[in-house]
XYZ file of C-alpha atoms in Angstrom:
103
model
C -38.794 88.979 28.603
C -35.777 88.849 26.656
C -33.935 89.214 29.990
C -34.559 85.400 31.015
C -33.225 84.433 27.508
C -30.098 86.663 27.849
C -29.523 85.494 32.024
C -29.840 81.649 30.905
C -27.387 82.596 27.819
C -25.109 84.309 29.695
C -23.007 81.033 30.895
C -23.637 79.382 27.443
C -20.113 78.852 25.506
C -21.685 76.922 22.214
C -24.148 79.682 21.151
C -22.676 81.312 17.579
C -25.871 82.913 16.058
C -28.931 84.672 17.990
C -32.164 85.636 15.494
C -34.583 87.772 17.479
C -36.197 89.383 14.211
C -39.449 91.264 14.530
C -40.375 89.963 17.564
C -41.149 93.341 19.216
C -37.707 93.770 20.894
C -37.990 96.871 22.813
C -34.807 99.084 23.732
C -34.853 98.061 27.151
C -34.312 94.268 25.179
C -31.917 95.486 22.819
C -29.897 96.472 26.192
C -29.845 93.455 27.334
C -28.889 92.121 24.435
C -25.644 94.363 24.337
C -25.038 92.909 27.845
C -24.770 89.403 26.706
C -22.504 90.188 24.098
C -20.304 91.926 26.341
C -19.630 88.256 28.279
C -20.551 85.711 25.624
C -17.441 85.353 23.128
C -18.967 82.446 21.122
C -22.254 84.607 19.860
C -20.586 85.624 16.289
C -24.249 86.203 14.408
C -26.569 88.682 16.114
C -30.088 89.125 13.873
C -32.336 92.361 15.313
C -33.728 93.273 12.246
C -37.274 94.323 12.377
C -37.626 95.854 16.377
C -38.330 98.882 17.363
C -34.947 99.323 19.134
C -34.539 103.167 18.260
C -31.305 104.873 18.665
C -31.281 103.561 22.328
C -31.074 100.419 21.938
C -28.556 100.529 18.654
C -26.071 102.212 21.239
C -25.917 99.891 24.147
C -25.179 97.411 21.308
C -23.034 99.558 19.568
C -20.763 100.309 22.752
C -20.730 96.754 23.435
C -19.188 95.947 20.068
C -15.623 96.515 21.159
C -15.255 93.283 23.480
C -17.425 91.275 21.073
C -16.524 88.586 18.574
C -19.585 89.656 16.197
C -19.171 88.923 12.610
C -22.343 89.654 11.315
C -24.730 91.768 12.411
C -28.425 92.666 10.754
C -30.049 95.524 12.179
C -32.290 96.417 9.209
C -35.966 98.184 10.079
C -34.725 98.870 13.802
C -36.073 102.113 13.762
C -32.302 104.210 13.835
C -32.055 107.639 13.247
C -28.773 109.930 12.717
C -27.742 109.735 15.775
C -27.957 105.916 16.154
C -26.015 105.050 13.080
C -22.928 107.896 14.571
C -23.165 105.713 17.877
C -23.057 102.496 15.663
C -20.194 103.938 13.367
C -18.268 104.589 16.824
C -18.894 101.297 17.967
C -18.111 100.091 14.407
C -14.309 101.114 14.855
C -13.590 99.622 18.201
C -14.528 96.192 16.260
C -12.365 94.064 15.000
C -14.462 90.806 13.955
C -17.419 92.306 11.992
C -17.652 91.164 8.379
C -20.838 91.700 7.589
C -23.130 94.384 8.420
C -26.939 95.008 7.142
C -28.938 97.928 8.106
């Protein structure tokens, strides 16, 4: 799954945008992407809309935002509830590069 893609991108220093829209990305996949966000400093745009990542997945993404260069984050239609939104808000407070957020 996406874990293999994340593994391949760990040492990539040219990728600036990652599109994984509506592809069945699971909570586990979102957690893998959150790990990539922590180590890949060139990634600026992340599209994960339309995937059932739920609160656990968005919480993992949110917790990685403090060390990310993400400027655009697209997370609409991801089955996020109020608790996921709270986690996202906390993560956004620690991110100083976000310019666009689509929920």
